[in-house]
Amino acid sequence: MTDTQAPAQPGTGDMAGLSRRSLLRAGLLTGGAAAGAGLVSRSALAGDPLITEVQDWNRYLGDSVQAAPYGKPSEFEAHVVRRDVEWLTASPESSVNFTPLHELDGIITPNGLCFERHHGGVAQINPADHRLMIHGLVDKPLVFTMEDLKRFPRENRVYFLECAANSGMEWRGAQLNGCQYTHGMIHCVVYTGVPLKYLLNEAGVKTSGKWLLAEGADASAMTRSIPMEKALDDCLVAFKMNGEALRPEQGYPVRLVVPGWEGNMWVKWLRRLEVGDQPWEQREETSKYTDLLANGKARRFTWVMDVKSVITSPSPQAPVAHGKGPLVISGVAWSGNGTVQRVDVSIDGGRNWKTARIDGPSLSKAMHRFYLDIDWDGSPLLLQSRAMDEQGFVQPTKNELRLARGDNSIYHNNGIQTWHVKADGTVENVEVA
Amino acid sequence: MTDTQAPAQPGTGDMAGLSRRSLLRAGLLTGGAAAGAGLVSRSALAGDPLITEVQDWNRYLGDSVQAAPYGKPSEFEAHVVRRDVEWLTASPESSVNFTPLHELDGIITPNGLCFERHHGGVAQINPADHRLMIHGLVDKPLVFTMEDLKRFPRENRVYFLECAANSGMEWRGAQLNGCQYTHGMIHCVVYTGVPLKYLLNEAGVKTSGKWLLAEGADASAMTRSIPMEKALDDCLVAFKMNGEALRPEQGYPVRLVVPGWEGNMWVKWLRRLEVGDQPWEQREETSKYTDLLANGKARRFTWVMDVKSVITSPSPQAPVAHGKGPLVISGVAWSGNGTVQRVDVSIDGGRNWKTARIDGPSLSKAMHRFYLDIDWDGSPLLLQSRAMDEQGFVQPTKNELRLARGDNSIYHNNGIQTWHVKADGTVENVEVA
């Protein structure tokens, strides 16, 4: 294998190296074909015992369309939910639950499965009562109702949102048992909102205004300092996600979108924007969301979420059930610096790499979906993925990160993840030297 | 106004002709600013009575993250649901409900709000029991389990799905009271699935195999004939939508995706694919889904959903609540022929046109979102949108369609829709001569 191979383009019809012979050799279809031949000889005329036996749904009327004005997943998908780690936090209000990445595909996270992280619980806000204030070093302080905000030109953008602490416990080798827990503090949706620069321009930022304080209307009154350059660049004041209103746990009725930067800055239930001439040194940017180095000093204002990826299937929660033969290796990659240019996958713990196929839209600061389609010979695998972004940054190993920053860090772990696929198809979270 | 203006590019920071002066003149922000000044003078120090008064959510702990393993919309969004038209169908199983387009933005429809159209109700299928059979003019008949399908290389694509009967009642001037009912038999999601050509190649289509019959496992055993050229082009056998499993009402566990073609062909609960040498002349392609012309002959095999658009706000269900001044006119456009190249909007019933701003990803056979940001002078408007696709097709008027096809048609109405915005902001569905 080589790491210089160009990625296959989506939609070319190339079966990514899977020959028909290989599929037959793998035993995937010969059994099916035999059964199929049996089925066909009868079912083309009179139907097949196997199928009629299980086809109650084909013999009786189904459910009414009026049963679900707002639809829900199938009862057979009841296991596909966000999950928290009860022992991780002191209270369920200041807590977190995780996106089930191992059950998802593509690049869009459905709203019902977007991870949550709160510091004071989920505020339940009536949008008619909500206000957004802009004040401080501005010509004209302003207060906006939700109706006011919806009269400005709006934009739609697909962005990932990753908590700075995503994969944080892996820094010290916790080896949590599944990508939902190791990497599930991320989601990616389409945001609809007003570019923040339009609102700041309405208020008229004074030349001395270099920083912005964003404050949430929840019980923690979450506050973060944001440099004016970012505020005037690509930030959005968003009121919709994936076409519908923001979910309560995502800041309904309005949140700040800070593309590519750590999720804690995407202030939910946004109530106040203050313009100042220096950062505010709030708790969430001093005692929290800084990176304590080995020498006792701390990295601060480490806002950008660096290039990162993880294989979502196979993974500890998504073992290989079908034995050897054709195996779809799938995962997600993202970078706060822009688009992901390439993802390489190793099945031998990083000794050899093969370029994966990135499929679907490749959008700046959005999740990317990659696949490597292989014939699994049934021997154990050490699966890794390594992403590279448009600025040339390459995802490091966990040990490279530890050498650079010591063992104290919790935030900004974008190290390469390793899954050990055993001969029986079960998968473990491991580290390779 | 002119119809030759180039569309503004998204993200340029251009406020699409809205000057700050115009916003102030419109009275949008002067009131807010006055209130804001009042707020700021106190709240920067001690908080503001108005805000503290309504800020229970700022004083008490919010909801637990464990409250919603699968999230739901805010209680304040309870009105945003699919709605049926009870008098329209004989039974709730063979019926339809509608996407609330007037409440949505962007190009992705959330899974819970995708319209439904069934002929025998919603089949509730256990994926472990489901099978997909390929037989007929093939070298090797095959039967696939869901696990088998997930071992083939897969793709992710954003496509709109429109029922051929969308806007059908408008053909004869029903003038239903809102775009949810006139245009709501459409949704647009990200599909994840296996290219159909991979499965057909596994079975080995004989040279005499020119047509495909797709059959559903629901009570209506929906069946449609599809030409082999389309089957081998861009069709998908899809098992996920917007990242998660298909919803039951969208064909869980597996449906056919036939990009750009009428929704009835996107067979849900897909159980059988038969290869033949001619179309099967099934009920759904002879007595239904054909277009009876004035001369008594019927157009058939009219598969492509032609270029179309509709303004979603303002619209009868989304009146203008804020009076004159800055007004965001928003809508969606799509074409079964590829991308939408341009959308023009008229506020005077089609006498003058202005090119709208298409915002967000522009993807082939996917929904496009457009905006026209205007200063409304408060006088009545006759709103229309007219889309043009990459093949140069232009959306016709309803009367042009009637002249060409007579008054009998129900399907394939892609005529221009007119909304009458009155001085009080209420909106009516009207037709202009």
PDB file of C-alpha atoms in Angstrom, chain B residues 28-259:
ATOM      1  CA  LEU B  28     -36.765  48.805  12.696  1.00  0.00           C
ATOM      2  CA  LEU B  29     -33.971  49.860  14.971  1.00  0.00           C
ATOM      3  CA  THR B  30     -34.727  53.341  16.247  1.00  0.00           C
ATOM      4  CA  GLY B  31     -37.209  51.934  18.717  1.00  0.00           C
ATOM      5  CA  GLY B  32     -34.840  49.154  19.605  1.00  0.00           C
ATOM      6  CA  ALA B  33     -32.007  51.608  19.945  1.00  0.00           C
ATOM      7  CA  ALA B  34     -33.956  53.815  22.309  1.00  0.00           C
ATOM      8  CA  ALA B  35     -34.869  50.822  24.404  1.00  0.00           C
ATOM      9  CA  GLY B  36     -31.305  49.607  24.056  1.00  0.00           C
ATOM     10  CA  ALA B  37     -29.887  52.884  25.340  1.00  0.00           C
ATOM     11  CA  GLY B  38     -32.172  52.564  28.316  1.00  0.00           C
ATOM     12  CA  LEU B  39     -31.137  49.002  28.893  1.00  0.00           C
ATOM     13  CA  VAL B  40     -27.458  49.693  28.555  1.00  0.00           C
ATOM     14  CA  SER B  41     -27.373  52.570  30.991  1.00  0.00           C
ATOM     15  CA  ARG B  42     -28.498  50.146  33.672  1.00  0.00           C
ATOM     16  CA  SER B  43     -27.761  46.622  32.559  1.00  0.00           C
ATOM     17  CA  ALA B  44     -24.043  47.083  31.994  1.00  0.00           C
ATOM     18  CA  LEU B  45     -23.915  47.621  35.743  1.00  0.00           C
ATOM     19  CA  ALA B  46     -26.988  46.253  37.419  1.00  0.00           C
ATOM     20  CA  GLY B  47     -29.073  44.487  34.836  1.00  0.00           C
ATOM     21  CA  ASP B  48     -32.344  45.638  33.392  1.00  0.00           C
ATOM     22  CA  PRO B  49     -35.890  45.319  34.818  1.00  0.00           C
ATOM     23  CA  LEU B  50     -37.374  44.226  31.484  1.00  0.00           C
ATOM     24  CA  ILE B  51     -34.863  41.440  31.061  1.00  0.00           C
ATOM     25  CA  THR B  52     -34.643  40.273  34.678  1.00  0.00           C
ATOM     26  CA  GLU B  53     -38.422  40.246  34.756  1.00  0.00           C
ATOM     27  CA  VAL B  54     -38.616  37.590  32.058  1.00  0.00           C
ATOM     28  CA  GLN B  55     -35.404  35.799  32.852  1.00  0.00           C
ATOM     29  CA  ASP B  56     -36.539  32.930  35.037  1.00  0.00           C
ATOM     30  CA  TRP B  57     -34.367  30.789  32.760  1.00  0.00           C
ATOM     31  CA  ASN B  58     -31.397  32.908  33.830  1.00  0.00           C
ATOM     32  CA  ARG B  59     -32.071  32.431  37.555  1.00  0.00           C
ATOM     33  CA  TYR B  60     -32.877  28.728  37.846  1.00  0.00           C
ATOM     34  CA  LEU B  61     -31.176  25.543  36.717  1.00  0.00           C
ATOM     35  CA  GLY B  62     -32.429  24.306  33.363  1.00  0.00           C
ATOM     36  CA  ASP B  63     -33.333  20.807  32.218  1.00  0.00           C
ATOM     37  CA  SER B  64     -31.002  17.848  32.570  1.00  0.00           C
ATOM     38  CA  VAL B  65     -29.076  16.554  29.565  1.00  0.00           C
ATOM     39  CA  GLN B  66     -30.463  13.129  30.431  1.00  0.00           C
ATOM     40  CA  ALA B  67     -33.998  14.345  29.809  1.00  0.00           C
ATOM     41  CA  ALA B  68     -33.776  13.725  26.077  1.00  0.00           C
ATOM     42  CA  PRO B  69     -31.698  10.806  24.757  1.00  0.00           C
ATOM     43  CA  TYR B  70     -33.422  11.515  21.434  1.00  0.00           C
ATOM     44  CA  GLY B  71     -34.148  15.235  21.259  1.00  0.00           C
ATOM     45  CA  LYS B  72     -37.396  16.989  20.426  1.00  0.00           C
ATOM     46  CA  PRO B  73     -38.251  20.536  19.303  1.00  0.00           C
ATOM     47  CA  SER B  74     -39.100  23.284  21.788  1.00  0.00           C
ATOM     48  CA  GLU B  75     -42.670  23.341  23.119  1.00  0.00           C
ATOM     49  CA  PHE B  76     -42.888  26.779  21.499  1.00  0.00           C
ATOM     50  CA  GLU B  77     -42.510  25.108  18.091  1.00  0.00           C
ATOM     51  CA  ALA B  78     -45.446  22.722  18.580  1.00  0.00           C
ATOM     52  CA  HIS B  79     -47.217  24.324  15.601  1.00  0.00           C
ATOM     53  CA  VAL B  80     -44.413  23.278  13.222  1.00  0.00           C
ATOM     54  CA  VAL B  81     -45.747  19.917  12.050  1.00  0.00           C
ATOM     55  CA  ARG B  82     -46.770  18.077   8.925  1.00  0.00           C
ATOM     56  CA  ARG B  83     -50.475  18.501   8.220  1.00  0.00           C
ATOM     57  CA  ASP B  84     -52.857  16.436   6.145  1.00  0.00           C
ATOM     58  CA  VAL B  85     -56.014  17.585   4.384  1.00  0.00           C
ATOM     59  CA  GLU B  86     -58.634  15.251   5.804  1.00  0.00           C
ATOM     60  CA  TRP B  87     -61.143  15.755   3.006  1.00  0.00           C
ATOM     61  CA  LEU B  88     -58.541  14.962   0.348  1.00  0.00           C
ATOM     62  CA  THR B  89     -58.265  11.185   0.693  1.00  0.00           C
ATOM     63  CA  ALA B  90     -60.610   8.266   1.343  1.00  0.00           C
ATOM     64  CA  SER B  91     -58.567   6.751   4.167  1.00  0.00           C
ATOM     65  CA  PRO B  92     -55.760   7.869   6.484  1.00  0.00           C
ATOM     66  CA  GLU B  93     -53.638   4.935   5.293  1.00  0.00           C
ATOM     67  CA  SER B  94     -53.826   5.851   1.613  1.00  0.00           C
ATOM     68  CA  SER B  95     -53.222   9.504   2.241  1.00  0.00           C
ATOM     69  CA  VAL B  96     -50.739  12.337   2.421  1.00  0.00           C
ATOM     70  CA  ASN B  97     -49.413  14.959   4.783  1.00  0.00           C
ATOM     71  CA  PHE B  98     -47.378  18.015   3.961  1.00  0.00           C
ATOM     72  CA  THR B  99     -43.971  19.524   4.742  1.00  0.00           C
ATOM     73  CA  PRO B 100     -44.365  22.894   6.557  1.00  0.00           C
ATOM     74  CA  LEU B 101     -42.224  24.764   4.011  1.00  0.00           C
ATOM     75  CA  HIS B 102     -43.322  28.134   5.398  1.00  0.00           C
ATOM     76  CA  GLU B 103     -41.612  27.352   8.742  1.00  0.00           C
ATOM     77  CA  LEU B 104     -38.344  26.016   7.304  1.00  0.00           C
ATOM     78  CA  ASP B 105     -35.166  27.580   5.959  1.00  0.00           C
ATOM     79  CA  GLY B 106     -32.022  26.399   4.190  1.00  0.00           C
ATOM     80  CA  ILE B 107     -32.104  23.347   1.896  1.00  0.00           C
ATOM     81  CA  ILE B 108     -32.324  20.375   4.295  1.00  0.00           C
ATOM     82  CA  THR B 109     -35.700  19.102   5.517  1.00  0.00           C
ATOM     83  CA  PRO B 110     -35.502  17.659   9.046  1.00  0.00           C
ATOM     84  CA  ASN B 111     -36.591  14.009   9.064  1.00  0.00           C
ATOM     85  CA  GLY B 112     -39.531  14.642  11.394  1.00  0.00           C
ATOM     86  CA  LEU B 113     -41.079  17.107   8.941  1.00  0.00           C
ATOM     87  CA  CYS B 114     -40.662  15.280   5.605  1.00  0.00           C
ATOM     88  CA  PHE B 115     -44.051  14.933   3.895  1.00  0.00           C
ATOM     89  CA  GLU B 116     -45.601  11.445   3.606  1.00  0.00           C
ATOM     90  CA  ARG B 117     -47.589   9.887   0.789  1.00  0.00           C
ATOM     91  CA  HIS B 118     -48.692   6.270   1.124  1.00  0.00           C
ATOM     92  CA  HIS B 119     -51.008   3.953  -0.802  1.00  0.00           C
ATOM     93  CA  GLY B 120     -51.360   1.327   1.937  1.00  0.00           C
ATOM     94  CA  GLY B 121     -50.143   2.950   5.103  1.00  0.00           C
ATOM     95  CA  VAL B 122     -46.747   2.898   6.799  1.00  0.00           C
ATOM     96  CA  ALA B 123     -45.251  -0.609   6.919  1.00  0.00           C
ATOM     97  CA  GLN B 124     -43.482  -1.273  10.229  1.00  0.00           C
ATOM     98  CA  ILE B 125     -40.606  -3.550   9.227  1.00  0.00           C
ATOM     99  CA  ASN B 126     -38.008  -5.339  11.331  1.00  0.00           C
ATOM    100  CA  PRO B 127     -34.805  -4.896   9.293  1.00  0.00           C
ATOM    101  CA  ALA B 128     -33.560  -8.315  10.457  1.00  0.00           C
ATOM    102  CA  ASP B 129     -36.492  -9.907   8.575  1.00  0.00           C
ATOM    103  CA  HIS B 130     -36.291  -7.738   5.461  1.00  0.00           C
ATOM    104  CA  ARG B 131     -34.851  -8.979   2.171  1.00  0.00           C
ATOM    105  CA  LEU B 132     -34.189  -7.362  -1.214  1.00  0.00           C
ATOM    106  CA  MET B 133     -34.387  -9.718  -4.195  1.00  0.00           C
ATOM    107  CA  ILE B 134     -32.950  -9.071  -7.675  1.00  0.00           C
ATOM    108  CA  HIS B 135     -34.209 -11.466 -10.361  1.00  0.00           C
ATOM    109  CA  GLY B 136     -35.527 -11.676 -13.928  1.00  0.00           C
ATOM    110  CA  LEU B 137     -33.164 -11.171 -16.859  1.00  0.00           C
ATOM    111  CA  VAL B 138     -29.979 -11.561 -14.801  1.00  0.00           C
ATOM    112  CA  ASP B 139     -27.134 -14.093 -14.776  1.00  0.00           C
ATOM    113  CA  LYS B 140     -27.456 -14.730 -11.051  1.00  0.00           C
ATOM    114  CA  PRO B 141     -30.615 -13.991  -9.038  1.00  0.00           C
ATOM    115  CA  LEU B 142     -29.687 -12.573  -5.652  1.00  0.00           C
ATOM    116  CA  VAL B 143     -31.265 -11.954  -2.276  1.00  0.00           C
ATOM    117  CA  PHE B 144     -29.708  -9.364   0.031  1.00  0.00           C
ATOM    118  CA  THR B 145     -30.112  -8.892   3.757  1.00  0.00           C
ATOM    119  CA  MET B 146     -29.648  -5.357   5.127  1.00  0.00           C
ATOM    120  CA  GLU B 147     -26.227  -6.493   6.380  1.00  0.00           C
ATOM    121  CA  ASP B 148     -25.305  -7.585   2.834  1.00  0.00           C
ATOM    122  CA  LEU B 149     -26.235  -4.167   1.416  1.00  0.00           C
ATOM    123  CA  LYS B 150     -24.043  -2.403   3.951  1.00  0.00           C
ATOM    124  CA  ARG B 151     -20.956  -4.283   2.676  1.00  0.00           C
ATOM    125  CA  PHE B 152     -21.015  -2.506  -0.703  1.00  0.00           C
ATOM    126  CA  PRO B 153     -19.294   0.861  -1.277  1.00  0.00           C
ATOM    127  CA  ARG B 154     -21.783   3.594  -0.387  1.00  0.00           C
ATOM    128  CA  GLU B 155     -22.369   7.201  -1.352  1.00  0.00           C
ATOM    129  CA  ASN B 156     -23.948  10.295   0.223  1.00  0.00           C
ATOM    130  CA  ARG B 157     -26.013  12.627  -1.937  1.00  0.00           C
ATOM    131  CA  VAL B 158     -28.429  15.502  -1.302  1.00  0.00           C
ATOM    132  CA  TYR B 159     -31.584  15.146  -3.413  1.00  0.00           C
ATOM    133  CA  PHE B 160     -35.088  16.606  -3.402  1.00  0.00           C
ATOM    134  CA  LEU B 161     -38.033  14.191  -3.533  1.00  0.00           C
ATOM    135  CA  GLU B 162     -41.199  15.698  -5.019  1.00  0.00           C
ATOM    136  CA  CYS B 163     -44.535  13.926  -5.463  1.00  0.00           C
ATOM    137  CA  ALA B 164     -45.740  14.199  -9.080  1.00  0.00           C
ATOM    138  CA  ALA B 165     -49.027  15.523  -7.671  1.00  0.00           C
ATOM    139  CA  ASN B 166     -47.378  18.378  -5.776  1.00  0.00           C
ATOM    140  CA  SER B 167     -49.351  21.567  -6.610  1.00  0.00           C
ATOM    141  CA  GLY B 168     -51.797  19.324  -8.496  1.00  0.00           C
ATOM    142  CA  MET B 169     -54.929  20.944  -7.096  1.00  0.00           C
ATOM    143  CA  GLU B 170     -53.679  24.365  -8.197  1.00  0.00           C
ATOM    144  CA  TRP B 171     -53.928  23.238 -11.817  1.00  0.00           C
ATOM    145  CA  ARG B 172     -57.665  23.875 -11.665  1.00  0.00           C
ATOM    146  CA  GLY B 173     -57.265  26.855  -9.361  1.00  0.00           C
ATOM    147  CA  ALA B 174     -58.002  25.336  -5.961  1.00  0.00           C
ATOM    148  CA  GLN B 175     -55.871  28.099  -4.413  1.00  0.00           C
ATOM    149  CA  LEU B 176     -55.149  26.210  -1.199  1.00  0.00           C
ATOM    150  CA  ASN B 177     -54.277  28.562   1.613  1.00  0.00           C
ATOM    151  CA  GLY B 178     -50.543  28.135   2.093  1.00  0.00           C
ATOM    152  CA  CYS B 179     -47.374  26.744   0.507  1.00  0.00           C
ATOM    153  CA  GLN B 180     -47.498  23.799   2.920  1.00  0.00           C
ATOM    154  CA  TYR B 181     -50.546  22.599   0.966  1.00  0.00           C
ATOM    155  CA  THR B 182     -49.761  23.972  -2.511  1.00  0.00           C
ATOM    156  CA  HIS B 183     -46.086  22.890  -2.575  1.00  0.00           C
ATOM    157  CA  GLY B 184     -45.487  20.796   0.555  1.00  0.00           C
ATOM    158  CA  MET B 185     -45.236  17.386  -1.106  1.00  0.00           C
ATOM    159  CA  ILE B 186     -41.472  17.827  -1.364  1.00  0.00           C
ATOM    160  CA  HIS B 187     -38.517  17.310   0.928  1.00  0.00           C
ATOM    161  CA  CYS B 188     -34.748  17.385   0.547  1.00  0.00           C
ATOM    162  CA  VAL B 189     -32.353  15.286   2.618  1.00  0.00           C
ATOM    163  CA  VAL B 190     -28.913  13.687   2.468  1.00  0.00           C
ATOM    164  CA  TYR B 191     -29.286  10.034   1.394  1.00  0.00           C
ATOM    165  CA  THR B 192     -26.731   7.362   2.216  1.00  0.00           C
ATOM    166  CA  GLY B 193     -26.914   4.235   0.135  1.00  0.00           C
ATOM    167  CA  VAL B 194     -25.396   1.838  -2.375  1.00  0.00           C
ATOM    168  CA  PRO B 195     -25.385   2.840  -6.055  1.00  0.00           C
ATOM    169  CA  LEU B 196     -27.994   0.574  -7.679  1.00  0.00           C
ATOM    170  CA  LYS B 197     -25.537  -0.198 -10.485  1.00  0.00           C
ATOM    171  CA  TYR B 198     -23.299  -2.063  -8.031  1.00  0.00           C
ATOM    172  CA  LEU B 199     -26.133  -4.449  -7.100  1.00  0.00           C
ATOM    173  CA  LEU B 200     -27.250  -4.911 -10.713  1.00  0.00           C
ATOM    174  CA  ASN B 201     -23.647  -5.605 -11.738  1.00  0.00           C
ATOM    175  CA  GLU B 202     -23.468  -8.286  -9.029  1.00  0.00           C
ATOM    176  CA  ALA B 203     -26.557  -9.988 -10.470  1.00  0.00           C
ATOM    177  CA  GLY B 204     -25.300  -9.512 -14.032  1.00  0.00           C
ATOM    178  CA  VAL B 205     -27.978  -7.858 -16.194  1.00  0.00           C
ATOM    179  CA  LYS B 206     -28.518  -9.751 -19.469  1.00  0.00           C
ATOM    180  CA  THR B 207     -28.201  -7.752 -22.722  1.00  0.00           C
ATOM    181  CA  SER B 208     -31.972  -8.121 -23.155  1.00  0.00           C
ATOM    182  CA  GLY B 209     -32.559  -6.430 -19.766  1.00  0.00           C
ATOM    183  CA  LYS B 210     -33.769  -2.917 -20.618  1.00  0.00           C
ATOM    184  CA  TRP B 211     -36.246  -2.207 -17.795  1.00  0.00           C
ATOM    185  CA  LEU B 212     -36.400  -2.614 -14.043  1.00  0.00           C
ATOM    186  CA  LEU B 213     -39.497  -3.238 -11.915  1.00  0.00           C
ATOM    187  CA  ALA B 214     -39.182  -1.912  -8.369  1.00  0.00           C
ATOM    188  CA  GLU B 215     -41.628  -3.342  -5.795  1.00  0.00           C
ATOM    189  CA  GLY B 216     -42.318  -2.217  -2.238  1.00  0.00           C
ATOM    190  CA  ALA B 217     -43.071  -4.445   0.772  1.00  0.00           C
ATOM    191  CA  ASP B 218     -46.030  -2.363   1.931  1.00  0.00           C
ATOM    192  CA  ALA B 219     -49.709  -3.323   1.712  1.00  0.00           C
ATOM    193  CA  SER B 220     -50.030  -1.621  -1.683  1.00  0.00           C
ATOM    194  CA  ALA B 221     -46.993  -3.507  -3.047  1.00  0.00           C
ATOM    195  CA  MET B 222     -46.139  -0.308  -4.927  1.00  0.00           C
ATOM    196  CA  THR B 223     -44.578  -1.169  -8.280  1.00  0.00           C
ATOM    197  CA  ARG B 224     -43.035   1.055 -10.944  1.00  0.00           C
ATOM    198  CA  SER B 225     -41.101   0.419 -14.162  1.00  0.00           C
ATOM    199  CA  ILE B 226     -37.748   2.207 -14.498  1.00  0.00           C
ATOM    200  CA  PRO B 227     -35.599   2.281 -17.662  1.00  0.00           C
ATOM    201  CA  MET B 228     -32.227   0.536 -17.212  1.00  0.00           C
ATOM    202  CA  GLU B 229     -30.333   3.667 -18.300  1.00  0.00           C
ATOM    203  CA  LYS B 230     -31.601   5.532 -15.220  1.00  0.00           C
ATOM    204  CA  ALA B 231     -31.072   2.518 -12.945  1.00  0.00           C
ATOM    205  CA  LEU B 232     -27.403   2.371 -14.010  1.00  0.00           C
ATOM    206  CA  ASP B 233     -26.963   6.143 -13.829  1.00  0.00           C
ATOM    207  CA  ASP B 234     -27.538   7.784 -10.432  1.00  0.00           C
ATOM    208  CA  CYS B 235     -30.101   5.640  -8.567  1.00  0.00           C
ATOM    209  CA  LEU B 236     -29.286   4.633  -4.996  1.00  0.00           C
ATOM    210  CA  VAL B 237     -30.560   1.863  -2.729  1.00  0.00           C
ATOM    211  CA  ALA B 238     -30.657   4.047   0.383  1.00  0.00           C
ATOM    212  CA  PHE B 239     -30.819   3.096   4.054  1.00  0.00           C
ATOM    213  CA  LYS B 240     -30.096   6.433   5.736  1.00  0.00           C
ATOM    214  CA  MET B 241     -31.459   9.986   5.517  1.00  0.00           C
ATOM    215  CA  ASN B 242     -29.772  12.992   7.144  1.00  0.00           C
ATOM    216  CA  GLY B 243     -27.286  10.648   8.791  1.00  0.00           C
ATOM    217  CA  GLU B 244     -29.702   8.327  10.623  1.00  0.00           C
ATOM    218  CA  ALA B 245     -31.795   5.357   9.522  1.00  0.00           C
ATOM    219  CA  LEU B 246     -34.671   6.063   7.127  1.00  0.00           C
ATOM    220  CA  ARG B 247     -37.887   6.921   8.946  1.00  0.00           C
ATOM    221  CA  PRO B 248     -40.651   4.250   8.718  1.00  0.00           C
ATOM    222  CA  GLU B 249     -42.804   6.573   6.602  1.00  0.00           C
ATOM    223  CA  GLN B 250     -39.876   7.026   4.206  1.00  0.00           C
ATOM    224  CA  GLY B 251     -39.391   3.308   3.585  1.00  0.00           C
ATOM    225  CA  TYR B 252     -37.408   1.987   6.550  1.00  0.00           C
ATOM    226  CA  PRO B 253     -35.230  -0.044   6.289  1.00  0.00           C
ATOM    227  CA  VAL B 254     -34.499   0.599   2.590  1.00  0.00           C
ATOM    228  CA  ARG B 255     -35.889   2.658  -0.296  1.00  0.00           C
ATOM    229  CA  LEU B 256     -35.042   3.407  -3.897  1.00  0.00           C
ATOM    230  CA  VAL B 257     -33.681   6.878  -4.692  1.00  0.00           C
ATOM    231  CA  VAL B 258     -34.410   8.036  -8.262  1.00  0.00           C
ATOM    232  CA  PRO B 259     -32.822  11.526  -8.386  1.00  0.00           C
TER     233      PRO B 259
END
